[in-house]
Amino acid sequence: SWIIQDEAFYNQFKIPVNTIIPASGRLVIAENLEMFSNYYPEVNNVVGSTDFGFGNAGDEIKLYNAHDE
């Protein structure tokens, strides 16, 4: 399992276990999955909802594996 976190340690989102990002691929992590899917129904490489957002003014994003590395 992979976890994405912003600067606040309590803002964490666990990426679903069977999520695959192919080589040169992308994954959208949506704050509100339902709203995102309504605006962009053609996007199928999306997970969420995070219940927190990432700031545009320099928020730090961290990615951890199951061993907190």
Coordinates of N, CA and C in Angstrom, one line a residue:
S1 N 0.8 -1.2 0.0 CA 0.0 0.0 0.0 C 0.9 1.2 0.0
W2 N 0.4 2.3 -0.7 CA 1.1 3.5 -0.8 C 0.2 4.6 -0.1
I3 N 0.9 5.5 0.6 CA 0.1 6.6 1.2 C 0.7 7.9 0.7
I4 N -0.2 8.8 0.4 CA 0.2 10.2 0.0 C -0.2 11.1 1.1
Q5 N 0.6 12.1 1.4 CA 0.4 13.0 2.6 C 0.8 14.4 2.2
D6 N 0.1 15.4 2.7 CA 0.6 16.8 2.5 C 1.4 17.2 3.8
E7 N 1.7 18.5 3.9 CA 2.5 19.0 5.0 C 1.9 18.6 6.4
A8 N 0.6 18.5 6.5 CA 0.0 18.2 7.8 C 0.0 16.7 7.9
F9 N 0.6 16.1 8.9 CA 0.8 14.7 9.0 C -0.6 13.9 9.1
Y10 N -1.6 14.6 9.5 CA -2.9 14.0 9.6 C -3.7 13.9 8.3
N11 N -3.2 14.6 7.3 CA -3.8 14.6 5.9 C -3.2 13.5 5.1
Q12 N -3.8 12.3 5.2 CA -3.2 11.2 4.5 C -4.3 10.5 3.6
F13 N -3.9 10.0 2.5 CA -4.8 9.2 1.6 C -4.1 7.9 1.2
K14 N -4.7 6.8 1.5 CA -4.2 5.5 1.1 C -4.6 5.2 -0.3
I15 N -3.6 5.0 -1.2 CA -3.9 4.7 -2.6 C -4.4 3.2 -2.6
P16 N -5.6 3.0 -3.3 CA -6.1 1.6 -3.3 C -5.1 0.6 -3.7
V17 N -5.1 -0.6 -3.1 CA -4.1 -1.7 -3.3 C -3.9 -2.0 -4.7
N18 N -4.9 -2.2 -5.5 CA -4.7 -2.7 -6.9 C -4.5 -1.6 -7.9
T19 N -4.1 -0.4 -7.5 CA -3.9 0.7 -8.4 C -2.6 0.5 -9.2
I20 N -2.7 0.6 -10.5 CA -1.5 0.5 -11.3 C -1.4 1.7 -12.2
I21 N -0.2 2.3 -12.2 CA 0.2 3.4 -13.0 C 1.2 2.9 -14.0
P22 N 0.8 2.8 -15.3 CA 1.7 2.2 -16.3 C 2.9 3.2 -16.6
A23 N 3.9 2.7 -17.2 CA 5.0 3.5 -17.6 C 4.6 4.7 -18.4
S24 N 5.1 5.9 -18.0 CA 4.7 7.2 -18.6 C 3.2 7.5 -18.4
G25 N 2.6 6.8 -17.4 CA 1.2 7.1 -17.1 C 1.0 8.1 -16.0
R26 N -0.2 8.4 -15.7 CA -0.5 9.4 -14.6 C -1.7 8.9 -13.8
L27 N -1.8 9.3 -12.6 CA -2.9 9.0 -11.7 C -3.4 10.3 -11.1
V28 N -4.7 10.6 -11.2 CA -5.3 11.7 -10.6 C -5.8 11.3 -9.2
I29 N -5.4 12.1 -8.2 CA -5.9 11.9 -6.9 C -6.8 13.1 -6.6
A30 N -8.1 12.8 -6.5 CA -9.1 13.8 -6.4 C -9.5 14.1 -5.0
E31 N -9.7 15.4 -4.6 CA -10.2 15.7 -3.3 C -11.6 15.2 -3.1
N32 N -12.4 15.4 -4.2 CA -13.8 15.0 -4.2 C -14.0 14.2 -5.5
L33 N -14.0 12.9 -5.4 CA -14.1 12.0 -6.5 C -15.4 12.2 -7.3
E34 N -16.5 12.3 -6.6 CA -17.8 12.5 -7.3 C -17.8 13.7 -8.2
M35 N -17.4 14.8 -7.6 CA -17.4 16.1 -8.3 C -16.4 16.1 -9.4
F36 N -15.2 15.5 -9.2 CA -14.2 15.4 -10.3 C -14.8 14.6 -11.5
S37 N -15.4 13.4 -11.1 CA -16.0 12.6 -12.2 C -17.1 13.2 -13.0
N38 N -17.9 14.1 -12.3 CA -18.9 14.8 -13.0 C -18.3 15.9 -14.0
Y39 N -17.2 16.5 -13.6 CA -16.6 17.5 -14.5 C -15.8 16.8 -15.6
Y40 N -15.1 15.7 -15.3 CA -14.2 15.1 -16.2 C -14.6 13.6 -16.4
P41 N -15.8 13.3 -17.0 CA -16.2 11.9 -17.0 C -15.3 11.0 -17.9
E42 N -14.5 11.6 -18.8 CA -13.6 10.8 -19.7 C -12.3 10.3 -19.0
V43 N -12.1 10.9 -17.8 CA -10.8 10.5 -17.0 C -11.1 9.2 -16.2
N44 N -10.4 8.2 -16.5 CA -10.6 6.9 -15.8 C -9.5 6.5 -14.9
N45 N -8.4 7.3 -14.9 CA -7.2 7.0 -14.0 C -7.3 7.9 -12.8
V46 N -8.3 7.8 -12.0 CA -8.6 8.7 -10.9 C -9.0 7.9 -9.7
V47 N -8.4 8.3 -8.5 CA -8.8 7.7 -7.2 C -9.2 8.9 -6.3
G48 N -9.8 8.6 -5.2 CA -10.2 9.6 -4.2 C -11.4 9.0 -3.4
S49 N -11.9 9.8 -2.6 CA -11.7 11.2 -2.3 C -10.7 11.3 -1.1
T50 N -10.0 12.4 -1.1 CA -9.0 12.6 -0.1 C -9.5 13.3 1.1
D51 N -10.5 14.1 1.0 CA -11.1 14.8 2.1 C -10.1 16.0 2.6
F52 N -9.1 16.2 1.8 CA -8.2 17.4 2.0 C -7.7 17.7 0.6
G53 N -7.3 19.0 0.5 CA -6.7 19.5 -0.8 C -5.2 19.8 -0.7
F54 N -4.6 19.9 -1.8 CA -3.2 20.4 -1.9 C -3.2 21.8 -2.3
G55 N -2.4 22.6 -1.5 CA -2.3 24.0 -1.8 C -1.5 24.4 -3.0
N56 N -1.9 25.4 -3.7 CA -1.2 25.9 -4.9 C 0.0 26.7 -4.6
A57 N 0.2 27.1 -3.3 CA 1.3 28.0 -3.0 C 2.4 27.3 -2.3
G58 N 2.7 26.1 -2.8 CA 3.9 25.4 -2.3 C 3.7 24.3 -1.3
D59 N 2.5 23.7 -1.3 CA 2.3 22.6 -0.4 C 3.3 21.5 -0.7
E60 N 3.7 20.8 0.4 CA 4.6 19.6 0.2 C 3.8 18.3 0.1
I61 N 4.2 17.5 -0.8 CA 3.5 16.2 -1.0 C 4.5 15.1 -0.7
K62 N 4.1 14.2 0.1 CA 5.0 13.0 0.4 C 4.4 11.7 0.1
L63 N 5.2 10.8 -0.4 CA 4.7 9.5 -0.8 C 5.4 8.4 0.1
Y64 N 4.6 7.6 0.7 CA 5.2 6.6 1.6 C 4.7 5.2 1.2
N65 N 5.6 4.2 1.4 CA 5.2 2.8 1.1 C 4.7 2.2 2.5
A66 N 4.4 0.9 2.5 CA 3.8 0.3 3.7 C 4.7 0.3 4.8
H67 N 6.0 0.5 4.6 CA 7.0 0.6 5.7 C 7.4 2.0 6.1
D68 N 6.5 3.0 5.7 CA 6.8 4.4 6.1 C 8.1 4.9 5.5
E69 N 8.5 4.4 4.3 CA 9.7 4.8 3.7 C 9.4 5.7 2.5

